[in-house]
Amino acid sequence: MTVLVIAEHNNLSLNPVTGSVIRAAGLIDAEIHVLVAGTGCESVAEAARQYEGVSKVLLADNAVYQHHLPETLAPLLLPISENYGAILSAASTSGKNLMPRIAALLDVGQISDIVAVHSPNTFVRPIYAGNALATVESSDPVKIITVRTSAFDEADKGEGWAAIETLDQVIHQDKSRFVSENLTTSERPELAGAAIVVSGGRGLGSAENFQLLEKLADKLGAAIGASRAAVDAGYVGNDLQVGQTGKIVAPDLYIAVGISGAIQHLAGMKDSKIIVAINTDADAPIFQVADYGLVADLFQVLPELEALL
Amino acid sequence: MKILVPIKRVVDANIKVRVAADNAGVDLNNVKMSMNPFCEIAVEEAVRLKEQGLATEIIAVTIGEEKSQEQLRTAMALGADRSIWIEQSGPVEPLAIAKLLQAVVKKEAPDLVILGKQSIDGDNNQVGQMLAALCDMPQGTFAFKLAIEDGRAIVSREVDGGEQVVSLALPAVVTTDLRLNEPRYAKLPDIMKAKKKPIEHIRPDALGVAVKSSLKTLSVSEPEGRSAGVLVSSARELVEKLRNEARVIP
Ligand SMILES: Cc1cc2nc3c(=O)[nH]c(=O)nc-3n(C[C@H](O)[C@H](O)[C@H](O)COP(=O)(O)OP(=O)(O)OC[C@H]3O[C@@H](n4cnc5c(N)ncnc54)[C@H](O)[C@@H]3O)c2cc1C
Ligand SMILES: Nc1ncnc2c1ncn2[C@@H]1O[C@H](COP(=O)(O)O)[C@@H](O)[C@H]1O
């Protein structure tokens, strides 16, 4: 049965994580539809139809969908969901917010954060902060799934022949209202898709010192990440947090600076191809997963690295 | 304002679990169990609302085996007034948890339900959203700030791109993120007092909920391990290795 993918976007551009969800969807069924709900988001629909495997884009374009509130999106999705064997989204904060709400309304379970598809009803997902991988089989008529996008490559782009069909329903509700948002804009690559990530922890000591990391990141064209401790201490915003309860990344190169390597942090980065750790404490657990470890003071090493690159 | 706080007994966050030899699950023998950290934050937030005079009563509820009453006692030592223990052994899927909690919501009619955003054993991140759907309540997930103003909950949420604020009509569901607060430690007199607070014991069938399951765990395996690599002695050597050995930088 056809698979529906919920597009992740900001009304202007399609987030490439959607391409990874489409890749996962293609492992469940060859026929894929994409839902683009938002306002003034034709360009997003246009981008979605470019992916290979997508045969139809459903476009719900109305001001009520601007902020993707689950209280508005779930009733929009409910009537069309019976056409699908599975509905997938990224395991992003918006996917996590929306999908369980739909699942409950459909009276089915949800399979969170899948990292592999074994068959149309068998999936692999990490549990216990990634310390175990569970293979689970779902007997639900509609499978509601969130996808760990770092585990799937972005789908290929094709001819872009998919039809765009508009959904005219307009859902009004007042129980939940959008008030405001404060989104960080950065010139650097997105954390989730970056090839190189430079991450800082409590060892950085202050927000000002994070600039040392920024200089290194600029030299490498890297995204910046952080441990929870660095976020809690206010050195950086929460959108940079890597870990069990933050973002999951799997870049080619992950450089952990002044991060001890708690289980919860490792959960977010241990699938990186090459891991580098820079830490004064030779016993820090981060060295147990690092391909290259440097036991040294970050305040000495960071300027040296910057000069060498 | 009445607040319901669903809490879960889980493996302690500091423990690195091992996959059981038969690959049926993880080995939980003699492992330290605690309240899910996000649930502790939920309890703390409810207690703060009560201390501010905004909440009148806090009810902790858990679905679990007999020993999960320990976590209810902890919640009451932290400030919950009373508890409900829904007895159920073995793992229960989030949808069934949400249905049981929905029955409790019907019975207790809370103005606010505060849950953790995620249980650190199953890493589901589902129950709060499912409960909100079943009760037709609005949801404020991943909260790092919560205020009650003019009969609405103003929830500041951690989202991938930064922060978002939503305003929710009460009754509403809120799920907690780590930054919402720092839970207090229970003091000895409060732990003693908590022993006298009531725990109501209910069985799922008494709530009219059939606990169903639609997800079968076929196997649980150890992820591919990483082993420690090499120590380098200088920044120069590191750059050299990254360039010529790992070839991850130009
Ligand atoms: C439920 C739960 C969920 C969590 N989720 C996450 C998550 O998603 N992500 C996450 O990261 N954490 C998470 N945590 C927190 C986690 O347990 C750790 O507390 C956190 O990762 C520690 O961050 P850190 O390594 O920066 O700090 P610390 O553990 O304090 O380590 C700092 C390190 O810096 C080193 N250092 C100090 N000075 C220098 C110097 N001058 N040069 C070099 N090195 C130096 C020290 O040797 C030390 O190893 C979670 C915790 C819980 C309970
Ligand atoms: N067995 C349970 N009993 C009570 N509350 C639960 C239970 N399981 C989950 N919850 C609540 O739902 C939150 C999210 O859990 P989950 O969806 O399993 O990640 C937890 O932090 C708890 O607040």
GROMACS .gro file of N, CA and C in nm, chain A residues 99-224:
model
  378
   99MET      N    1   0.332   1.307   1.510
   99MET     CA    2   0.300   1.169   1.473
   99MET      C    3   0.226   1.089   1.581
  100PRO      N    4   0.266   1.100   1.709
  100PRO     CA    5   0.191   1.022   1.810
  100PRO      C    6   0.046   1.069   1.821
  101ARG      N    7   0.024   1.195   1.792
  101ARG     CA    8  -0.112   1.249   1.798
  101ARG      C    9  -0.198   1.182   1.690
  102ILE      N   10  -0.141   1.165   1.572
  102ILE     CA   11  -0.214   1.098   1.464
  102ILE      C   12  -0.234   0.951   1.500
  103ALA      N   13  -0.127   0.887   1.548
  103ALA     CA   14  -0.135   0.744   1.581
  103ALA      C   15  -0.250   0.718   1.678
  104ALA      N   16  -0.257   0.800   1.784
  104ALA     CA   17  -0.361   0.777   1.886
  104ALA      C   18  -0.499   0.795   1.826
  105LEU      N   19  -0.514   0.894   1.739
  105LEU     CA   20  -0.646   0.916   1.677
  105LEU      C   21  -0.685   0.801   1.586
  106LEU      N   22  -0.582   0.734   1.529
  106LEU     CA   23  -0.609   0.619   1.442
  106LEU      C   24  -0.616   0.489   1.522
  107ASP      N   25  -0.593   0.500   1.652
  107ASP     CA   26  -0.592   0.384   1.740
  107ASP      C   27  -0.484   0.282   1.699
  108VAL      N   28  -0.367   0.334   1.662
  108VAL     CA   29  -0.254   0.245   1.632
  108VAL      C   30  -0.131   0.292   1.710
  109GLY      N   31  -0.031   0.206   1.716
  109GLY     CA   32   0.093   0.242   1.784
  109GLY      C   33   0.181   0.326   1.694
  110GLN      N   34   0.295   0.367   1.750
  110GLN     CA   35   0.393   0.438   1.668
  110GLN      C   36   0.527   0.369   1.683
  111ILE      N   37   0.600   0.363   1.574
  111ILE     CA   38   0.735   0.309   1.580
  111ILE      C   39   0.828   0.428   1.568
  112SER      N   40   0.896   0.460   1.678
  112SER     CA   41   0.978   0.582   1.684
  112SER      C   42   1.118   0.556   1.635
  113ASP      N   43   1.171   0.655   1.557
  113ASP     CA   44   1.315   0.662   1.536
  113ASP      C   45   1.376   0.542   1.465
  114ILE      N   46   1.314   0.493   1.359
  114ILE     CA   47   1.369   0.373   1.295
  114ILE      C   48   1.502   0.402   1.226
  115VAL      N   49   1.592   0.304   1.230
  115VAL     CA   50   1.722   0.318   1.164
  115VAL      C   51   1.738   0.217   1.050
  116ALA      N   52   1.644   0.123   1.037
  116ALA     CA   53   1.648   0.027   0.926
  116ALA      C   54   1.508  -0.027   0.902
  117VAL      N   55   1.484  -0.066   0.776
  117VAL     CA   56   1.358  -0.129   0.738
  117VAL      C   57   1.391  -0.270   0.691
  118HIS      N   58   1.338  -0.370   0.762
  118HIS     CA   59   1.365  -0.509   0.721
  118HIS      C   60   1.258  -0.561   0.627
  119SER      N   61   1.135  -0.516   0.647
  119SER     CA   62   1.024  -0.555   0.561
  119SER      C   63   0.918  -0.448   0.582
  120PRO      N   64   0.809  -0.450   0.506
  120PRO     CA   65   0.708  -0.344   0.525
  120PRO      C   66   0.650  -0.337   0.667
  121ASN      N   67   0.670  -0.444   0.748
  121ASN     CA   68   0.621  -0.432   0.885
  121ASN      C   69   0.726  -0.462   0.992
  122THR      N   70   0.852  -0.472   0.951
  122THR     CA   71   0.957  -0.500   1.049
  122THR      C   72   1.066  -0.393   1.041
  123PHE      N   73   1.096  -0.336   1.156
  123PHE     CA   74   1.185  -0.220   1.161
  123PHE      C   75   1.287  -0.235   1.274
  124VAL      N   76   1.398  -0.163   1.261
  124VAL     CA   77   1.496  -0.163   1.369
  124VAL      C   78   1.499  -0.024   1.431
  125ARG      N   79   1.499  -0.021   1.563
  125ARG     CA   80   1.506   0.109   1.630
  125ARG      C   81   1.593   0.099   1.756
  126PRO      N   82   1.670   0.205   1.782
  126PRO     CA   83   1.754   0.203   1.902
  126PRO      C   84   1.670   0.227   2.028
  127ILE      N   85   1.706   0.162   2.136
  127ILE     CA   86   1.643   0.187   2.266
  127ILE      C   87   1.754   0.207   2.369
  128TYR      N   88   1.719   0.249   2.488
  128TYR     CA   89   1.819   0.272   2.594
  128TYR      C   90   1.935   0.358   2.542
  129ALA      N   91   1.904   0.474   2.491
  129ALA     CA   92   2.006   0.567   2.442
  129ALA      C   93   2.100   0.500   2.342
  130GLY      N   94   2.045   0.412   2.262
  130GLY     CA   95   2.127   0.350   2.158
  130GLY      C   96   2.215   0.238   2.208
  131ASN      N   97   2.199   0.199   2.335
  131ASN     CA   98   2.280   0.087   2.385
  131ASN      C   99   2.226  -0.048   2.342
  132ALA      N  100   2.108  -0.049   2.281
  132ALA     CA  101   2.052  -0.172   2.226
  132ALA      C  102   1.971  -0.137   2.103
  133LEU      N  103   1.963  -0.233   2.012
  133LEU     CA  104   1.883  -0.214   1.891
  133LEU      C  105   1.771  -0.317   1.892
  134ALA      N  106   1.648  -0.271   1.884
  134ALA     CA  107   1.534  -0.362   1.887
  134ALA      C  108   1.481  -0.381   1.745
  135THR      N  109   1.456  -0.506   1.709
  135THR     CA  110   1.389  -0.534   1.582
  135THR      C  111   1.242  -0.560   1.617
  136VAL      N  112   1.153  -0.477   1.563
  136VAL     CA  113   1.013  -0.486   1.604
  136VAL      C  114   0.923  -0.509   1.483
  137GLU      N  115   0.816  -0.582   1.510
  137GLU     CA  116   0.721  -0.613   1.402
  137GLU      C  117   0.586  -0.554   1.441
  138SER      N  118   0.530  -0.477   1.349
  138SER     CA  119   0.404  -0.410   1.379
  138SER      C  120   0.289  -0.480   1.309
  139SER      N  121   0.178  -0.499   1.382
  139SER     CA  122   0.060  -0.561   1.321
  139SER      C  123  -0.049  -0.457   1.296
  140ASP      N  124  -0.014  -0.329   1.308
  140ASP     CA  125  -0.114  -0.225   1.286
  140ASP      C  126  -0.147  -0.209   1.138
  141PRO      N  127  -0.273  -0.177   1.107
  141PRO     CA  128  -0.312  -0.160   0.967
  141PRO      C  129  -0.244  -0.040   0.901
  142VAL      N  130  -0.223   0.066   0.977
  142VAL     CA  131  -0.145   0.181   0.927
  142VAL      C  132  -0.025   0.194   1.018
  143LYS      N  133   0.092   0.199   0.960
  143LYS     CA  134   0.211   0.211   1.044
  143LYS      C  135   0.253   0.357   1.054
  144ILE      N  136   0.256   0.405   1.175
  144ILE     CA  137   0.299   0.543   1.198
  144ILE      C  138   0.444   0.538   1.244
  145ILE      N  139   0.530   0.604   1.169
  145ILE     CA  140   0.674   0.585   1.188
  145ILE      C  141   0.747   0.719   1.188
  146THR      N  142   0.841   0.735   1.282
  146THR     CA  143   0.936   0.846   1.268
  146THR      C  144   1.071   0.786   1.233
  147VAL      N  145   1.146   0.861   1.152
  147VAL     CA  146   1.269   0.808   1.093
  147VAL      C  147   1.390   0.884   1.146
  148ARG      N  148   1.488   0.810   1.193
  148ARG     CA  149   1.616   0.874   1.229
  148ARG      C  150   1.687   0.903   1.099
  149THR      N  151   1.684   1.029   1.056
  149THR     CA  152   1.728   1.059   0.920
  149THR      C  153   1.878   1.041   0.899
  150SER      N  154   1.956   1.044   1.009
  150SER     CA  155   2.101   1.025   0.990
  150SER      C  156   2.132   0.883   0.944
  151ALA      N  157   2.033   0.792   0.955
  151ALA     CA  158   2.057   0.652   0.917
  151ALA      C  159   2.021   0.624   0.771
  152PHE      N  160   1.964   0.721   0.701
  152PHE     CA  161   1.925   0.699   0.562
  152PHE      C  162   1.979   0.813   0.475
  153ASP      N  163   2.037   0.775   0.360
  153ASP     CA  164   2.083   0.878   0.267
  153ASP      C  165   1.963   0.949   0.207
  154GLU      N  166   1.984   1.071   0.165
  154GLU     CA  167   1.878   1.145   0.097
  154GLU      C  168   1.841   1.071  -0.033
  155ALA      N  169   1.712   1.066  -0.064
  155ALA     CA  170   1.668   0.998  -0.187
  155ALA      C  171   1.724   1.071  -0.309
  156ASP      N  172   1.734   0.997  -0.419
  156ASP     CA  173   1.784   1.059  -0.542
  156ASP      C  174   1.677   1.151  -0.601
  157LYS      N  175   1.724   1.249  -0.674
  157LYS     CA  176   1.630   1.337  -0.743
  157LYS      C  177   1.607   1.279  -0.883
  158GLY      N  178   1.482   1.287  -0.928
  158GLY     CA  179   1.450   1.230  -1.059
  158GLY      C  180   1.397   1.335  -1.154
  159GLU      N  181   1.299   1.297  -1.232
  159GLU     CA  182   1.247   1.386  -1.336
  159GLU      C  183   1.148   1.488  -1.281
  160GLY      N  184   1.094   1.459  -1.165
  160GLY     CA  185   1.000   1.553  -1.106
  160GLY      C  186   0.866   1.557  -1.177
  161TRP      N  187   0.815   1.439  -1.208
  161TRP     CA  188   0.687   1.432  -1.280
  161TRP      C  189   0.567   1.417  -1.187
  162ALA      N  190   0.590   1.405  -1.055
  162ALA     CA  191   0.480   1.380  -0.962
  162ALA      C  192   0.374   1.489  -0.972
  163ALA      N  193   0.249   1.448  -0.963
  163ALA     CA  194   0.138   1.542  -0.969
  163ALA      C  195   0.127   1.616  -0.836
  164ILE      N  196   0.083   1.741  -0.842
  164ILE     CA  197   0.056   1.814  -0.718
  164ILE      C  198  -0.096   1.827  -0.705
  165GLU      N  199  -0.148   1.773  -0.594
  165GLU     CA  200  -0.293   1.775  -0.572
  165GLU      C  201  -0.319   1.861  -0.448
  166THR      N  202  -0.415   1.950  -0.459
  166THR     CA  203  -0.437   2.035  -0.341
  166THR      C  204  -0.541   1.975  -0.248
  167LEU      N  205  -0.520   1.995  -0.120
  167LEU     CA  206  -0.617   1.956  -0.017
  167LEU      C  207  -0.684   2.085   0.028
  168ASP      N  208  -0.814   2.090   0.018
  168ASP     CA  209  -0.881   2.217   0.046
  168ASP      C  210  -0.932   2.231   0.189
  169GLN      N  211  -0.930   2.121   0.265
  169GLN     CA  212  -0.983   2.132   0.401
  169GLN      C  213  -0.908   2.239   0.480
  170VAL      N  214  -0.983   2.314   0.556
  170VAL     CA  215  -0.920   2.413   0.643
  170VAL      C  216  -0.964   2.380   0.785
  171ILE      N  217  -0.868   2.352   0.869
  171ILE     CA  218  -0.900   2.312   1.006
  171ILE      C  219  -0.888   2.434   1.098
  172HIS      N  220  -0.996   2.466   1.165
  172HIS     CA  221  -0.992   2.576   1.261
  172HIS      C  222  -0.998   2.519   1.402
  173GLN      N  223  -0.913   2.567   1.489
  173GLN     CA  224  -0.920   2.530   1.629
  173GLN      C  225  -0.855   2.642   1.708
  174ASP      N  226  -0.895   2.655   1.833
  174ASP     CA  227  -0.840   2.764   1.912
  174ASP      C  228  -0.779   2.713   2.043
  175LYS      N  229  -0.778   2.581   2.059
  175LYS     CA  230  -0.723   2.528   2.184
  175LYS      C  231  -0.575   2.558   2.193
  176SER      N  232  -0.509   2.554   2.078
  176SER     CA  233  -0.367   2.580   2.074
  176SER      C  234  -0.339   2.696   1.980
  177ARG      N  235  -0.263   2.794   2.025
  177ARG     CA  236  -0.229   2.909   1.942
  177ARG      C  237  -0.078   2.926   1.938
  178PHE      N  238  -0.031   2.959   1.821
  178PHE     CA  239   0.110   2.994   1.808
  178PHE      C  240   0.130   3.134   1.866
  179VAL      N  241   0.232   3.153   1.946
  179VAL     CA  242   0.258   3.287   2.001
  179VAL      C  243   0.380   3.350   1.934
  180SER      N  244   0.491   3.280   1.938
  180SER     CA  245   0.613   3.337   1.880
  180SER      C  246   0.716   3.228   1.860
  181GLU      N  247   0.818   3.262   1.785
  181GLU     CA  248   0.931   3.170   1.777
  181GLU      C  249   1.060   3.247   1.764
  182ASN      N  250   1.165   3.180   1.805
  182ASN     CA  251   1.296   3.241   1.802
  182ASN      C  252   1.388   3.137   1.740
  183LEU      N  253   1.406   3.150   1.609
  183LEU     CA  254   1.485   3.050   1.540
  183LEU      C  255   1.624   3.104   1.513
  184THR      N  256   1.722   3.020   1.536
  184THR     CA  257   1.859   3.065   1.513
  184THR      C  258   1.891   3.056   1.366
  185THR      N  259   1.954   3.159   1.316
  185THR     CA  260   1.999   3.153   1.178
  185THR      C  261   2.150   3.147   1.182
  186SER      N  262   2.204   3.065   1.097
  186SER     CA  263   2.348   3.052   1.098
  186SER      C  264   2.398   3.034   0.956
  187GLU      N  265   2.515   3.086   0.931
  187GLU     CA  266   2.576   3.073   0.799
  187GLU      C  267   2.636   2.933   0.784
  188ARG      N  268   2.651   2.867   0.897
  188ARG     CA  269   2.718   2.737   0.894
  188ARG      C  270   2.623   2.629   0.844
  189PRO      N  271   2.680   2.513   0.805
  189PRO     CA  272   2.594   2.402   0.762
  189PRO      C  273   2.502   2.358   0.876
  190GLU      N  274   2.389   2.301   0.841
  190GLU     CA  275   2.295   2.247   0.940
  190GLU      C  276   2.360   2.131   1.014
  191LEU      N  277   2.341   2.130   1.144
  191LEU     CA  278   2.399   2.025   1.227
  191LEU      C  279   2.362   1.886   1.175
  192ALA      N  280   2.234   1.869   1.143
  192ALA     CA  281   2.186   1.735   1.107
  192ALA      C  282   2.251   1.679   0.981
  193GLY      N  283   2.288   1.765   0.886
  193GLY     CA  284   2.338   1.712   0.760
  193GLY      C  285   2.485   1.738   0.734
  194ALA      N  286   2.554   1.801   0.829
  194ALA     CA  287   2.692   1.844   0.805
  194ALA      C  288   2.789   1.726   0.792
  195ALA      N  289   2.890   1.743   0.709
  195ALA     CA  290   2.991   1.638   0.693
  195ALA      C  291   3.091   1.642   0.808
  196ILE      N  292   3.110   1.761   0.864
  196ILE     CA  293   3.201   1.775   0.979
  196ILE      C  294   3.128   1.849   1.090
  197VAL      N  295   3.137   1.797   1.211
  197VAL     CA  296   3.076   1.864   1.326
  197VAL      C  297   3.184   1.885   1.433
  198VAL      N  298   3.192   2.008   1.481
  198VAL     CA  299   3.284   2.040   1.591
  198VAL      C  300   3.197   2.069   1.712
  199SER      N  301   3.210   1.988   1.817
  199SER     CA  302   3.122   2.002   1.932
  199SER      C  303   3.197   2.040   2.057
  200GLY      N  304   3.136   2.126   2.137
  200GLY     CA  305   3.199   2.169   2.261
  200GLY      C  306   3.118   2.131   2.382
  201GLY      N  307   3.186   2.109   2.493
  201GLY     CA  308   3.118   2.073   2.617
  201GLY      C  309   3.148   2.171   2.729
  202ARG      N  310   3.122   2.126   2.849
  202ARG     CA  311   3.141   2.210   2.966
  202ARG      C  312   3.286   2.259   2.975
  203GLY      N  313   3.377   2.180   2.921
  203GLY     CA  314   3.518   2.217   2.925
  203GLY      C  315   3.548   2.351   2.861
  204LEU      N  316   3.461   2.398   2.773
  204LEU     CA  317   3.482   2.528   2.710
  204LEU      C  318   3.471   2.641   2.810
  205GLY      N  319   3.391   2.620   2.913
  205GLY     CA  320   3.390   2.713   3.025
  205GLY      C  321   3.306   2.838   3.013
  206SER      N  322   3.278   2.884   2.892
  206SER     CA  323   3.194   3.004   2.879
  206SER      C  324   3.146   3.020   2.735
  207ALA      N  325   3.045   3.106   2.719
  207ALA     CA  326   2.993   3.135   2.585
  207ALA      C  327   3.101   3.199   2.499
  208GLU      N  328   3.182   3.287   2.562
  208GLU     CA  329   3.288   3.356   2.486
  208GLU      C  330   3.387   3.255   2.430
  209ASN      N  331   3.422   3.158   2.514
  209ASN     CA  332   3.521   3.060   2.469
  209ASN      C  333   3.470   2.975   2.353
  210PHE      N  334   3.339   2.969   2.335
  210PHE     CA  335   3.286   2.893   2.222
  210PHE      C  336   3.334   2.951   2.089
  211GLN      N  337   3.376   3.080   2.094
  211GLN     CA  338   3.427   3.141   1.971
  211GLN      C  339   3.552   3.070   1.920
  212LEU      N  340   3.626   3.009   2.012
  212LEU     CA  341   3.743   2.931   1.969
  212LEU      C  342   3.700   2.817   1.879
  213LEU      N  343   3.585   2.756   1.916
  213LEU     CA  344   3.532   2.646   1.836
  213LEU      C  345   3.481   2.698   1.702
  214GLU      N  346   3.419   2.815   1.708
  214GLU     CA  347   3.364   2.872   1.584
  214GLU      C  348   3.473   2.895   1.482
  215LYS      N  349   3.588   2.944   1.531
  215LYS     CA  350   3.700   2.968   1.438
  215LYS      C  351   3.742   2.838   1.370
  216LEU      N  352   3.750   2.733   1.450
  216LEU     CA  353   3.789   2.604   1.395
  216LEU      C  354   3.683   2.555   1.296
  217ALA      N  355   3.557   2.570   1.334
  217ALA     CA  356   3.448   2.526   1.247
  217ALA      C  357   3.452   2.601   1.115
  218ASP      N  358   3.482   2.730   1.121
  218ASP     CA  359   3.488   2.809   0.997
  218ASP      C  360   3.597   2.756   0.905
  219LYS      N  361   3.711   2.723   0.964
  219LYS     CA  362   3.821   2.670   0.883
  219LYS      C  363   3.782   2.539   0.815
  220LEU      N  364   3.703   2.459   0.885
  220LEU     CA  365   3.668   2.326   0.834
  220LEU      C  366   3.537   2.322   0.758
  221GLY      N  367   3.465   2.433   0.754
  221GLY     CA  368   3.331   2.433   0.695
  221GLY      C  369   3.238   2.343   0.773
  222ALA      N  370   3.256   2.341   0.905
  222ALA     CA  371   3.184   2.246   0.989
  222ALA      C  372   3.063   2.310   1.057
  223ALA      N  373   2.971   2.225   1.099
  223ALA     CA  374   2.861   2.269   1.185
  223ALA      C  375   2.910   2.265   1.329
  224ILE      N  376   2.842   2.340   1.415
  224ILE     CA  377   2.878   2.339   1.557
  224ILE      C  378   2.774   2.263   1.637
   0.00000   0.00000   0.00000
